[in-house]
Tab-separated table of C-alpha atoms in Angstrom:
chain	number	residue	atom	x	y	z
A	1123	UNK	CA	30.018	-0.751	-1.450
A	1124	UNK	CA	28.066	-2.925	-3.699
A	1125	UNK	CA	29.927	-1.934	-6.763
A	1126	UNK	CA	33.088	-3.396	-5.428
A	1127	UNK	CA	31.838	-6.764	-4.349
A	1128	UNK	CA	31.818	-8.763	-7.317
A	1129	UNK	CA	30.049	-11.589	-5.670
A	1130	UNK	CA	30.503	-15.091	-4.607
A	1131	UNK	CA	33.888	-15.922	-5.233
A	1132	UNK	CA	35.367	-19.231	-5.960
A	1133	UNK	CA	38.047	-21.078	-3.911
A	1134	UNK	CA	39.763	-24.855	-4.234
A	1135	UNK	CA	41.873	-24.625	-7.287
A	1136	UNK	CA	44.668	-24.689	-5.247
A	1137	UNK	CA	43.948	-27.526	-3.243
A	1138	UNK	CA	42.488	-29.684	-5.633
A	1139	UNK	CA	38.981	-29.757	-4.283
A	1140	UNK	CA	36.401	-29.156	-6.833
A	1141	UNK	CA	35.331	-25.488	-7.371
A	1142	UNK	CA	33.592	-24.487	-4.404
A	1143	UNK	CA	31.714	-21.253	-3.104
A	1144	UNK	CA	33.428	-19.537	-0.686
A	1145	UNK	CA	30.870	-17.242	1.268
A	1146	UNK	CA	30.741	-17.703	4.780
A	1147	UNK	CA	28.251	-15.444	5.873
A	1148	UNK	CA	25.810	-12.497	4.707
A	1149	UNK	CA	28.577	-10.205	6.061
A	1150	UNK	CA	30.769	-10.970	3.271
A	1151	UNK	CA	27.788	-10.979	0.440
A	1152	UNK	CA	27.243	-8.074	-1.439
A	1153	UNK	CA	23.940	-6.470	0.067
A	1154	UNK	CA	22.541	-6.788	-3.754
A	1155	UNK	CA	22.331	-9.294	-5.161
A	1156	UNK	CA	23.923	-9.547	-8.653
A	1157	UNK	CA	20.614	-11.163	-10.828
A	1158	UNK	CA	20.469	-12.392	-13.831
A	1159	UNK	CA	17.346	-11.369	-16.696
A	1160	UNK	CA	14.198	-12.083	-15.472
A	1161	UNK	CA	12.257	-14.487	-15.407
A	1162	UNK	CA	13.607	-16.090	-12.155
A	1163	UNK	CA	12.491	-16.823	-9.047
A	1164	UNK	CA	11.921	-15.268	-5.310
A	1165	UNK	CA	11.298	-15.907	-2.097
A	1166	UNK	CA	9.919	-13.514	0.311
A	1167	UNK	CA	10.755	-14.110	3.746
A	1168	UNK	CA	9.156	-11.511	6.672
A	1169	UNK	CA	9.638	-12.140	10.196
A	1170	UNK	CA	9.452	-10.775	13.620
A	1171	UNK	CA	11.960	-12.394	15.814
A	1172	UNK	CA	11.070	-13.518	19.420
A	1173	UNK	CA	13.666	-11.795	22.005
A	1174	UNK	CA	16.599	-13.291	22.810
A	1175	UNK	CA	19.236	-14.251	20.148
A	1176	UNK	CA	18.934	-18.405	20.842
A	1177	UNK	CA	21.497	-19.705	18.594
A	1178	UNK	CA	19.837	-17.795	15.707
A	1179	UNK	CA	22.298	-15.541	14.431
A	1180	UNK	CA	24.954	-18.609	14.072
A	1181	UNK	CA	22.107	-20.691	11.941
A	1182	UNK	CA	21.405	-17.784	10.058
A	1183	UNK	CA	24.540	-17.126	8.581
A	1184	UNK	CA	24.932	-20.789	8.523
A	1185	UNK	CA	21.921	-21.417	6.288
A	1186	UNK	CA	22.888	-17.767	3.958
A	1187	UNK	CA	26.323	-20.144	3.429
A	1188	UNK	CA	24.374	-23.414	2.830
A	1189	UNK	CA	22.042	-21.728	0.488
A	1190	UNK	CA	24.216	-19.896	-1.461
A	1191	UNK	CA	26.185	-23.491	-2.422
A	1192	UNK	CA	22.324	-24.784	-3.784
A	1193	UNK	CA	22.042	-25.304	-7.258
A	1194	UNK	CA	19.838	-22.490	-8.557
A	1195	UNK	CA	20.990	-19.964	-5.822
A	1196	UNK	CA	21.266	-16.777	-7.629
A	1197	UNK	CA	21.742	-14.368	-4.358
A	1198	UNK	CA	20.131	-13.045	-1.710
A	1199	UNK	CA	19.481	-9.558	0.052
A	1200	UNK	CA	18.764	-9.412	3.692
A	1201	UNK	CA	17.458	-6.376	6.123
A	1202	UNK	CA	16.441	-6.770	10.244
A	1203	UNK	CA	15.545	-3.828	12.046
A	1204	UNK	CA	16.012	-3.379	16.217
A	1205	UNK	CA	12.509	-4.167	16.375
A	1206	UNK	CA	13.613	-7.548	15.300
A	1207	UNK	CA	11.759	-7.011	12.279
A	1208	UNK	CA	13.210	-8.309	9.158
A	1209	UNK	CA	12.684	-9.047	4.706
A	1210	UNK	CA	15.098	-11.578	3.224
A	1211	UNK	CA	14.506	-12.372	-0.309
A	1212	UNK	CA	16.606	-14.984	-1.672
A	1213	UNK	CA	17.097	-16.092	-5.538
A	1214	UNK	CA	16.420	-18.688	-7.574
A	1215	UNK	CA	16.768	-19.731	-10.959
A	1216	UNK	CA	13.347	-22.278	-10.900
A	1217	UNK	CA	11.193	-23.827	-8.479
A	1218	UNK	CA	12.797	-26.951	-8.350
A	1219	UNK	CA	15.934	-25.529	-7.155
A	1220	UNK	CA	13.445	-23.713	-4.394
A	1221	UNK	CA	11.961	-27.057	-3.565
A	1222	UNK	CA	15.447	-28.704	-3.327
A	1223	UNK	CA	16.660	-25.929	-0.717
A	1224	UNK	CA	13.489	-26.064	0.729
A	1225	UNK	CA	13.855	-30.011	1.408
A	1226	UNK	CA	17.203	-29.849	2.321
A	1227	UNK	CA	17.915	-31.924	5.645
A	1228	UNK	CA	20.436	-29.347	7.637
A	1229	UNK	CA	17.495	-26.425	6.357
A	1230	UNK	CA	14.601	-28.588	7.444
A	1231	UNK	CA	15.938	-28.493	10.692
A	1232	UNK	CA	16.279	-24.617	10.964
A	1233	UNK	CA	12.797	-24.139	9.639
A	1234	UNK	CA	11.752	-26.301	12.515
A	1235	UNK	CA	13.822	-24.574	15.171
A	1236	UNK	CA	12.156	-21.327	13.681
A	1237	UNK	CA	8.978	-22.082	14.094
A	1238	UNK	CA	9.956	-23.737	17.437
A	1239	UNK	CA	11.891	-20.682	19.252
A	1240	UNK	CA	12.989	-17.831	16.766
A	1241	UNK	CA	10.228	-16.436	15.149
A	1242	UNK	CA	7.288	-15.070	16.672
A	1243	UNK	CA	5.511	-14.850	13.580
A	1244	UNK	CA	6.426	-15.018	9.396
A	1245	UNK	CA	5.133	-15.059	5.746
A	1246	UNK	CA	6.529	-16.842	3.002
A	1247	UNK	CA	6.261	-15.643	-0.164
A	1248	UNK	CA	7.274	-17.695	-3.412
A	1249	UNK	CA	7.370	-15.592	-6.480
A	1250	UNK	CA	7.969	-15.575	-10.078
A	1251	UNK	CA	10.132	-12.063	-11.142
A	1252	UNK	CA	8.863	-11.010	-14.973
A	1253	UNK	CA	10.722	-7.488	-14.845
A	1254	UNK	CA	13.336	-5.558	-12.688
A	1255	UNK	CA	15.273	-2.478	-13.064
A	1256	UNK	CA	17.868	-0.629	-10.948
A	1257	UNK	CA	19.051	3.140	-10.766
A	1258	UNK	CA	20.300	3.804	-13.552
B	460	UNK	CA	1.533	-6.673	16.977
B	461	UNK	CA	0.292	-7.688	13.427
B	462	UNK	CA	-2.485	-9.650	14.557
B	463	UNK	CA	-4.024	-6.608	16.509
B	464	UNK	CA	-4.315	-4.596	13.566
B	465	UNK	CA	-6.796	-5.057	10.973
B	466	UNK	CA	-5.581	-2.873	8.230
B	467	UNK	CA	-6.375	0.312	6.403
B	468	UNK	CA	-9.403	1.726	8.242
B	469	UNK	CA	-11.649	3.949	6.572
B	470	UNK	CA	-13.108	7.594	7.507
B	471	UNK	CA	-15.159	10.063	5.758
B	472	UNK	CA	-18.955	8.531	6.261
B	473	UNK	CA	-19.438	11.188	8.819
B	474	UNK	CA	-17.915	14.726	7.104
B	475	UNK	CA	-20.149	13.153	3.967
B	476	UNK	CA	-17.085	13.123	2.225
B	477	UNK	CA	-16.805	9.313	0.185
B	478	UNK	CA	-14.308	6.408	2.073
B	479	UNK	CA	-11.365	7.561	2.096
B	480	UNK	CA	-8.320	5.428	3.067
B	481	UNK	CA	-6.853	6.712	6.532
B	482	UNK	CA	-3.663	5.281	6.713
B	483	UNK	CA	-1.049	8.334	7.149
B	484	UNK	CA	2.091	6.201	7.657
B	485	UNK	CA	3.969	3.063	7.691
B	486	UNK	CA	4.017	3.142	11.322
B	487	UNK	CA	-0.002	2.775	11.710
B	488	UNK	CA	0.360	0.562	9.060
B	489	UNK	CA	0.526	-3.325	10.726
B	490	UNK	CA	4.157	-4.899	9.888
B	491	UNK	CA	2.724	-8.151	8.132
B	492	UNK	CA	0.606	-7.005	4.928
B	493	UNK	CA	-2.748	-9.126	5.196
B	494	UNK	CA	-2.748	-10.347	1.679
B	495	UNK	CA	-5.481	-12.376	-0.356
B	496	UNK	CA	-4.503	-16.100	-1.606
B	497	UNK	CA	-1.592	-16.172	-4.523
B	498	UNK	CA	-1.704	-15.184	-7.677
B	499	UNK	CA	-1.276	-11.324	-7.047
B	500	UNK	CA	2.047	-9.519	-7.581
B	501	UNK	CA	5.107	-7.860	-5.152
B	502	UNK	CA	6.786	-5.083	-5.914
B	503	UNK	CA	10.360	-6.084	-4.145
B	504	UNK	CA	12.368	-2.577	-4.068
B	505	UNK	CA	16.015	-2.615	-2.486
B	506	UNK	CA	17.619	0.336	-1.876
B	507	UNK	CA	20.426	2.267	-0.482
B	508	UNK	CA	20.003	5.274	0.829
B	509	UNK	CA	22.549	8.277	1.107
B	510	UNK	CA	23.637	10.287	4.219
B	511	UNK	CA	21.504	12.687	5.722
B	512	UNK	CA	17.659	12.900	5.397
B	513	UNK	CA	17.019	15.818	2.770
B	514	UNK	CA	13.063	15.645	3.076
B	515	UNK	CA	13.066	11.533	2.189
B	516	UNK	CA	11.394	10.610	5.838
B	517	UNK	CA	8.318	12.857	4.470
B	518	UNK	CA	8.303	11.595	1.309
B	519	UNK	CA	8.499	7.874	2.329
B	520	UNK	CA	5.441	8.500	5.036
B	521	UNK	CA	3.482	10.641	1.867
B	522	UNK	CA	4.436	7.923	-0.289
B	523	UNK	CA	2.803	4.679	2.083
B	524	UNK	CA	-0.575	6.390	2.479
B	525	UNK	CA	-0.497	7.549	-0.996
B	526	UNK	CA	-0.392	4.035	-2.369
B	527	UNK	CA	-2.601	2.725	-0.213
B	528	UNK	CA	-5.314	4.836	-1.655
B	529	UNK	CA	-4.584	3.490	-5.526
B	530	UNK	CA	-6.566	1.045	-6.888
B	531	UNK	CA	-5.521	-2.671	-6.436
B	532	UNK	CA	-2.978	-1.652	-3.326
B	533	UNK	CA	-3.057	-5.174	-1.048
B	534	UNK	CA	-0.784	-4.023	1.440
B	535	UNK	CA	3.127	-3.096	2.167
B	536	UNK	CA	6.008	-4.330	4.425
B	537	UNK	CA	9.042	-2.232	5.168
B	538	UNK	CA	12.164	-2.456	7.236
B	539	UNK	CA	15.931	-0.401	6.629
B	540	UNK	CA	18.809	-1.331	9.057
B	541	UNK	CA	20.878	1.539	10.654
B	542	UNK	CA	23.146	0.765	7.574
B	543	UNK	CA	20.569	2.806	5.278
B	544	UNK	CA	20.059	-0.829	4.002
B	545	UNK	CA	16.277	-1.366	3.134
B	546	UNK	CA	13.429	-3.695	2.003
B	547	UNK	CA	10.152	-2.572	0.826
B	548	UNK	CA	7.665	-4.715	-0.738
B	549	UNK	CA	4.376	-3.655	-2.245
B	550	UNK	CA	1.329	-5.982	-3.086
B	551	UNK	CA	-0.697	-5.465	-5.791
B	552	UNK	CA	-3.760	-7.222	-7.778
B	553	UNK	CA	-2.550	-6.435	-11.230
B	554	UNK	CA	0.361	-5.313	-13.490
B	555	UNK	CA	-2.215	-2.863	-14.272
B	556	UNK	CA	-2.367	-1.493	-10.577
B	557	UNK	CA	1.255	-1.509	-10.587
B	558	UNK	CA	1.652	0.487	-13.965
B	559	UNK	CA	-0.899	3.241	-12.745
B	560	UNK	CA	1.069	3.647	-9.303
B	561	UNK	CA	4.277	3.850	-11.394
B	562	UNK	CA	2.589	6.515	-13.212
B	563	UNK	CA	0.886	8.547	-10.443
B	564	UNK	CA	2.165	12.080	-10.965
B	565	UNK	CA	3.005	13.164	-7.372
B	566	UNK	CA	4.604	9.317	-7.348
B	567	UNK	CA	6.538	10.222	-10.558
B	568	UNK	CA	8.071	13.525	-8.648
B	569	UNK	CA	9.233	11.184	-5.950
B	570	UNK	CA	10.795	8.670	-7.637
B	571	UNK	CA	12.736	11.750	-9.501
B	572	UNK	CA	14.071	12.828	-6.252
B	573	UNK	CA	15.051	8.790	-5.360
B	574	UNK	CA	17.446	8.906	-8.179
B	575	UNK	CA	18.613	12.291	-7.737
B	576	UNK	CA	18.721	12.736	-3.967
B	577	UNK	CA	17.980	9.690	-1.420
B	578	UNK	CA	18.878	6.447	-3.184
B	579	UNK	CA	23.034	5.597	-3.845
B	580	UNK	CA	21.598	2.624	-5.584
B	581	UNK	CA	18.172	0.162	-5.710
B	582	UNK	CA	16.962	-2.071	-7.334
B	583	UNK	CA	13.475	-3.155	-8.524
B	584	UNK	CA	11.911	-6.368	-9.457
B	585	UNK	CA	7.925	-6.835	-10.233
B	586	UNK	CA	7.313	-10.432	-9.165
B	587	UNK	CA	4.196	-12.585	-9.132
B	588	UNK	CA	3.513	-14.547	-5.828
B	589	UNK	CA	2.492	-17.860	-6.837
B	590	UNK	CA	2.744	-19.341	-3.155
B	591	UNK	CA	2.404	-18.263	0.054
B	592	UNK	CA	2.794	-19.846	3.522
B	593	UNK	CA	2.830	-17.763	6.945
B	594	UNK	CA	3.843	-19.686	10.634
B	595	UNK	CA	1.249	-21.789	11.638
């Protein structure tokens, strides 16, 4: 459950590497995501997928992985339903760190192939949080 | 698909009865909310529901047309996986609108029930969309 997940977990000490994130894939993120205090930052993704899975559920968890090693990533929560439709809302602590992800090479070429083949039709919503609460 | 619907239609000018809002449910509701250019705000709920459905499908349904009668209600999109894993966001022209919706009394009985019965755990964030962008 999400209570047990503590979130992106660290790996490379042993090896030497420099202190790296080690999620793979949305499967092994926690389906909240662990914010900080507002004010930070979201973005609102919709989208109806075309049929047919195309190579997208490989980039997908491909680009959850590259994202969540961004500077500024503070998490992301994720939901498709069998109608193919689906609300991702990803973190951030500023805008910058948005238009850094949004600029990044490997990314620029998914948003392409999205428009291209994936996704029939999506909004994209940028957005500034001010207050949040959970259950208590 | 979303670009067949127009939105909330309205009834009433023939019973003599003022416009009304007539949408009953999410599911005559289009899946893309039509909403105005940025700033306005999203209300980004993420939840988990519990087993079984203990009156919540009702509720939710109830719920959708209710808010789309309040003042200031720009539109909703909503998806849960077979998980029990869902996304709701609500768009709104004020903190104002959003603070009388929070406050509506038959809104304030469901939201009771949300902690008590249908929700393990959700989360809430009140964010205002400074940008938006939707597929060319």
């Amino acid at each position: 459950m999400h209570s047990a997940n503590k979130g992106i977990q660290r790996i490379g000490h042993k090896s030497g590497l420099p202190l790296m994130p080690a999620v793979a894939s949305m499967s092994t993120l926690p389906k909240f995501a662990k914010t900080p205090k507002p004010p930070y930052y979201a973005v609102i993704f919709s989208s109806q997928r075309t049929e047919g899975d195309n190579g997208y559920a490989q980039m997908a968890e491909r680009m959850v992985e590259l994202a969540s090693q961004q500077p500024g990533f503070l998490g992301v929560e994720s939901v498709r339903d069998t109608d193919g439709f689906g609300i991702t809302v990803s973190f951030w602590g500023s805008v910058k760190a948005i238009a850094a992800w949004k600029a990044n090479l490997e990314h620029l070429a998914a948003q392409e192939m999205g428009k291209q083949k994936w996704y029939e039709h999506y909004e994209l919503r940028v957005a500034k949080v001010e207050r949040a609460y959970a259950k208590p």
